[in-house]
Coordinates of C-alpha atoms and ligand atoms in Angstrom, one line a residue:
X1 CA -7.5 34.7 2.2
X2 CA -5.3 37.1 4.1
X3 CA -4.3 39.7 1.5
X4 CA -4.0 42.9 3.4
X5 CA -0.9 45.0 2.5
X6 CA -0.3 43.0 -0.7
X7 CA 0.5 44.9 -3.9
X8 CA -1.9 45.4 -6.7
X9 CA -0.9 44.6 -10.3
X10 CA -0.4 47.6 -12.6
X11 CA -1.5 45.4 -15.5
X12 CA -5.2 46.1 -15.0
X13 CA -7.3 48.0 -17.5
X14 CA -10.6 49.2 -16.2
X15 CA -13.1 49.5 -19.1
X16 CA -16.3 49.4 -16.9
X17 CA -18.9 51.6 -18.4
X18 CA -17.5 51.7 -21.9
X19 CA -19.7 48.7 -22.9
X20 CA -17.6 48.2 -25.9
X21 CA -18.5 51.5 -27.4
X22 CA -15.9 53.7 -29.0
X23 CA -13.9 50.7 -30.1
X24 CA -12.9 49.9 -33.6
X25 CA -12.2 46.4 -34.6
X26 CA -9.9 45.3 -37.4
X27 CA -8.9 42.0 -38.7
X28 CA -5.4 40.7 -38.4
X29 CA -4.2 38.9 -35.3
X30 CA -5.0 35.3 -34.8
X31 CA -5.8 33.9 -31.5
X32 CA -8.0 31.7 -29.4
X33 CA -10.4 32.4 -26.7
X34 CA -10.8 30.2 -23.6
X35 CA -13.0 30.6 -20.6
X36 CA -13.6 28.8 -17.3
X37 CA -17.1 27.5 -17.7
X38 CA -18.8 25.6 -20.4
X39 CA -20.7 28.1 -22.4
X40 CA -23.4 26.0 -23.9
X41 CA -24.8 25.9 -20.4
X42 CA -24.4 29.6 -20.1
X43 CA -28.1 30.0 -20.6
X44 CA -28.8 29.3 -17.0
X45 CA -26.3 31.9 -15.8
X46 CA -27.7 35.2 -16.7
X47 CA -28.4 37.3 -19.7
X48 CA -27.9 40.9 -20.1
X49 CA -27.6 40.8 -23.9
X50 CA -29.3 37.5 -24.6
X51 CA -26.6 36.6 -27.1
X52 CA -25.2 33.2 -26.4
X53 CA -24.2 31.9 -29.8
X54 CA -21.6 34.5 -30.5
X55 CA -19.2 33.5 -27.8
X56 CA -19.8 29.8 -28.2
X57 CA -18.8 30.3 -31.8
X58 CA -15.7 32.1 -30.7
X59 CA -14.7 29.6 -28.2
X60 CA -11.4 27.9 -28.9
X61 CA -11.2 29.1 -32.4
X62 CA -11.2 32.9 -32.1
X63 CA -11.8 34.6 -35.3
X64 CA -8.8 36.8 -35.1
X65 CA -9.6 40.4 -34.9
X66 CA -7.6 43.1 -33.1
X67 CA -8.6 46.1 -31.2
X68 CA -7.0 49.1 -32.9
X69 CA -8.3 51.8 -30.6
X70 CA -10.1 51.7 -27.3
X71 CA -11.9 54.2 -25.2
X72 CA -11.5 53.7 -21.5
X73 CA -14.2 55.0 -19.3
X74 CA -14.0 54.4 -15.6
X75 CA -17.5 54.5 -14.4
X76 CA -16.5 53.6 -10.9
X77 CA -18.8 50.7 -10.0
X78 CA -20.2 50.1 -6.5
X79 CA -18.0 50.0 -3.5
X80 CA -18.3 46.2 -3.4
X81 CA -17.1 46.0 -7.0
X82 CA -14.2 48.3 -6.2
X83 CA -13.2 46.0 -3.4
X84 CA -13.4 43.1 -5.9
X85 CA -11.2 45.0 -8.3
X86 CA -8.6 45.5 -5.6
X87 CA -8.9 41.8 -4.7
X88 CA -8.5 40.8 -8.4
X89 CA -5.6 43.1 -8.9
X90 CA -3.8 41.6 -5.8
X91 CA -4.4 38.0 -7.1
X92 CA -3.1 39.0 -10.5
X93 CA 0.0 40.6 -8.9
X94 CA 0.5 37.3 -7.0
X95 CA 0.3 35.3 -10.3
X96 CA 2.8 37.7 -11.8
X97 CA 5.3 37.1 -9.0
X98 CA 4.9 33.4 -8.9
X99 CA 4.9 32.7 -12.6
X100 CA 7.8 35.1 -13.1
X101 CA 9.8 33.1 -10.6
X102 CA 8.8 29.7 -12.1
X103 CA 9.6 30.8 -15.6
X104 CA 13.0 32.2 -14.5
X105 CA 13.8 28.9 -12.8
X106 CA 13.2 27.2 -16.2
X107 CA 15.3 29.7 -18.1
X108 CA 12.3 31.5 -19.6
X109 CA 10.8 35.0 -19.2
X110 CA 7.3 35.5 -18.1
X111 CA 5.4 38.2 -20.0
X112 CA 2.6 39.5 -17.9
X113 CA -0.9 39.5 -19.2
X114 CA -3.3 42.4 -18.9
X115 CA -6.5 41.9 -17.0
X116 CA -9.4 43.9 -18.6
X117 CA -12.2 44.6 -16.2
X118 CA -15.4 45.3 -18.1
X119 CA -19.1 45.5 -17.6
X120 CA -21.8 44.1 -19.9
X121 CA -19.8 43.8 -23.1
X122 CA -16.3 44.1 -24.4
X123 CA -14.4 44.1 -27.7
X124 CA -11.3 41.9 -27.6
X125 CA -8.6 40.6 -29.9
X126 CA -10.7 37.5 -30.3
X127 CA -14.0 39.3 -31.2
X128 CA -16.7 40.8 -29.0
X129 CA -18.1 39.2 -26.0
X130 CA -20.8 39.8 -23.4
X131 CA -20.7 39.3 -19.6
X132 CA -22.8 36.1 -20.1
X133 CA -19.7 34.4 -21.4
X134 CA -18.0 34.4 -18.0
X135 CA -14.4 35.3 -17.6
X136 CA -12.1 34.3 -20.4
X137 CA -8.6 34.6 -21.9
X138 CA -7.8 35.8 -25.4
X139 CA -4.4 34.8 -26.7
X140 CA -4.6 37.3 -29.6
X141 CA -4.2 40.2 -27.2
X142 CA -2.9 38.3 -24.2
X143 CA -5.7 39.7 -22.0
X144 CA -7.9 38.2 -19.4
X145 CA -11.4 39.5 -19.5
X146 CA -13.4 39.7 -16.3
X147 CA -16.8 41.2 -15.4
X148 CA -16.7 41.5 -11.6
X149 CA -20.4 40.7 -11.5
X150 CA -19.4 37.1 -12.4
X151 CA -18.3 36.7 -8.7
X152 CA -21.9 37.5 -7.6
X153 CA -23.2 34.9 -10.2
X154 CA -20.8 32.3 -8.8
X155 CA -22.2 32.9 -5.3
X156 CA -25.9 33.2 -6.1
X157 CA -26.3 30.9 -9.1
X158 CA -23.5 28.4 -9.0
X159 CA -23.2 28.1 -5.2
X160 CA -19.5 28.7 -5.5
X161 CA -18.5 31.4 -3.0
X162 CA -15.3 32.4 -1.3
X163 CA -12.2 34.4 -2.0
X164 CA -10.0 31.4 -3.0
X165 CA -12.8 30.3 -5.3
X166 CA -12.7 33.8 -6.9
X167 CA -8.9 33.7 -7.0
X168 CA -9.1 30.2 -8.7
X169 CA -11.1 31.8 -11.5
X170 CA -8.5 34.4 -12.1
X171 CA -5.6 31.9 -11.7
X172 CA -7.3 29.6 -14.2
X173 CA -7.4 32.3 -16.9
X174 CA -3.8 33.1 -16.1
X175 CA -3.2 29.4 -16.6
X176 CA -4.4 29.8 -20.2
X177 CA -1.8 32.6 -20.6
X178 CA 0.9 30.2 -19.3
X179 CA -0.3 27.7 -21.9
X180 CA 0.0 30.4 -24.5
X181 CA 3.5 31.5 -23.5
X182 CA 4.7 27.9 -23.5
X183 CA 3.3 27.4 -27.0
X184 CA 0.9 24.7 -25.8
X185 CA -2.3 26.7 -26.4
X186 CA -1.6 27.3 -30.1
X187 CA -0.6 23.7 -30.6
X188 CA -3.7 22.4 -29.0
X189 CA -6.0 24.8 -30.8
X190 CA -4.4 23.7 -34.1
X191 CA -5.2 20.1 -33.1
X192 CA -8.8 21.2 -32.4
X193 CA -9.0 22.8 -35.8
X194 CA -7.8 19.5 -37.4
X195 CA -10.2 17.3 -35.4
X196 CA -12.5 15.2 -37.4
X197 CA -15.5 15.5 -35.1
X198 CA -16.8 17.8 -32.4
X199 CA -16.3 15.1 -29.9
X200 CA -12.6 14.9 -30.8
X201 CA -12.2 18.7 -30.6
X202 CA -14.0 18.8 -27.3
X203 CA -11.7 16.1 -25.8
X204 CA -8.7 18.3 -26.6
X205 CA -10.5 21.3 -25.1
X206 CA -11.0 19.4 -21.9
X207 CA -7.2 18.9 -21.6
X208 CA -6.6 22.6 -22.2
X209 CA -9.1 23.4 -19.4
X210 CA -7.8 20.8 -17.0
X211 CA -4.3 22.0 -17.5
X212 CA -5.4 25.6 -16.7
X213 CA -7.0 24.2 -13.5
X214 CA -3.8 22.5 -12.6
X215 CA -1.8 25.6 -13.2
X216 CA -4.3 27.5 -11.0
X217 CA -3.5 24.9 -8.3
X218 CA 0.2 25.4 -8.8
X219 CA -0.2 29.1 -8.4
X220 CA -2.2 28.5 -5.2
X221 CA 0.5 26.2 -3.8
X222 CA 3.2 28.8 -4.1
X223 CA 0.9 31.6 -3.1
X224 CA 0.2 29.9 0.3
X225 CA 3.8 28.7 0.6
X226 CA 5.2 32.2 0.1
X227 CA 2.6 34.3 1.9
X228 CA 0.7 31.8 4.2
X229 CA -2.4 33.5 2.9
X230 CA -4.9 30.7 3.1
X231 CA -7.4 30.6 5.9
X232 CA -9.6 27.8 7.2
X233 CA -12.1 26.8 4.6
X234 CA -10.3 28.5 1.7
X235 CA -9.2 25.2 0.1
X236 CA -12.7 23.7 0.4
X237 CA -14.1 26.8 -1.3
X238 CA -11.8 26.5 -4.3
X239 CA -12.5 22.7 -4.6
X240 CA -16.2 23.3 -4.3
X241 CA -16.0 25.8 -7.1
X242 CA -14.2 23.3 -9.3
X243 CA -17.0 20.8 -8.5
X244 CA -19.8 23.3 -9.3
X245 CA -18.3 24.2 -12.7
X246 CA -17.7 20.6 -13.9
X247 CA -19.5 20.0 -17.2
X248 CA -21.5 17.0 -15.8
X249 CA -22.6 19.0 -12.8
X250 CA -23.7 22.0 -15.0
X251 CA -25.6 19.8 -17.4
X252 CA -27.4 18.1 -14.5
X253 CA -28.2 21.5 -12.9
X254 CA -29.5 22.8 -16.3
X255 CA -32.0 20.0 -16.3
X256 CA -30.5 17.8 -19.0
X257 CA -32.1 14.4 -19.0
X258 CA -29.1 12.6 -20.2
X259 CA -25.5 13.8 -19.7
X260 CA -23.5 13.8 -22.8
X261 CA -19.7 13.4 -22.2
X262 CA -18.9 14.0 -25.8
X263 CA -20.1 17.6 -25.4
X264 CA -17.9 18.3 -22.4
X265 CA -15.4 21.0 -23.1
X266 CA -14.0 21.7 -19.6
X267 CA -14.1 18.4 -17.8
X268 CA -16.2 16.7 -15.2
X269 CA -16.4 17.9 -11.7
X270 CA -14.2 15.0 -10.6
X271 CA -11.6 15.8 -13.2
X272 CA -11.6 19.5 -12.4
X273 CA -11.3 18.9 -8.7
X274 CA -8.5 16.3 -9.2
X275 CA -6.2 18.5 -11.2
X276 CA -6.8 21.6 -9.2
X277 CA -6.1 19.7 -6.0
X278 CA -3.0 18.1 -7.4
X279 CA -1.6 21.5 -8.3
X280 CA -2.5 22.9 -4.9
X281 CA -1.0 20.0 -3.0
X282 CA 2.2 19.5 -4.9
X283 CA 3.0 22.6 -6.9
X284 CA 4.9 20.1 -9.1
X285 CA 4.8 21.3 -12.7
X286 CA 6.3 18.0 -14.0
X287 CA 2.8 16.6 -13.4
X288 CA 1.4 18.8 -16.2
X289 CA 2.6 16.5 -18.9
X290 CA 0.3 13.8 -17.7
X291 CA -2.7 15.9 -18.5
X292 CA -1.6 16.1 -22.1
X293 CA -0.4 12.5 -22.5
X294 CA -2.5 10.3 -20.3
X295 CA -5.5 8.2 -21.6
X296 CA -9.0 9.7 -21.2
X297 CA -9.7 7.3 -18.4
X298 CA -6.7 8.5 -16.5
X299 CA -7.7 12.2 -16.8
Ligands
ZN301 ZN1 -10.5 27.9 -19.3

């Protein structure tokens, strides 16, 4: 991507080095927590804390706690991480501009989310989380949480490298914020709470995730249309990333003997690629409704 000279978002909070210490949690707000990658498979990503169940339990049905007080410590990571921070802040700024414009055209006001950059562990409005959860969005505090080392994990362990692939990850979490602002996220989380089986709840989760992929694509469409920022190979990198984080692909990579579609929470590689691509190609938001209403076979 060509991003030189582009503005950085001011809605970035750098909590690297604080590792969640100095924070006080209190009950109150309700919200849900949604990531980009299926977490049951998280075991093959990497472990700094070795705690997988915590976030899996939080996923989709956040337990509703709010941060009352935070301590911000900028530990100034490596130069590479600082470059990634600038990159991420520019992508976030682009999502702000594009979604502000889209909301305005639809008579709505876009409220910007905050991107919290952390390392190792973080306390959020949806509970505490470790880096092993991957990037995620918490609707209770309207924040995206990102450990920059996830990008290295994408490259080395998922085989999903490239700046548009990284941008897709951020745009996907922003997509969840758009779902939140439009009221869809709460509605779908309520449906998940009422589901009679895990399989039924997972099927709703898949639609939440595919919609975020589609919104990420819509952002990409207008990003390139406005700034001509895409370079050769960028689109392929983003599509490759969607392929590599499909639930079926992850289960196969993790050595599952049988693939279990009922356990999918984010969609297959084919589905993730399809909806991301459609958003990128058309930028047509009227297509979003299909993700919510079509039959499973049409997803
Ligand atoms: Zn997601």
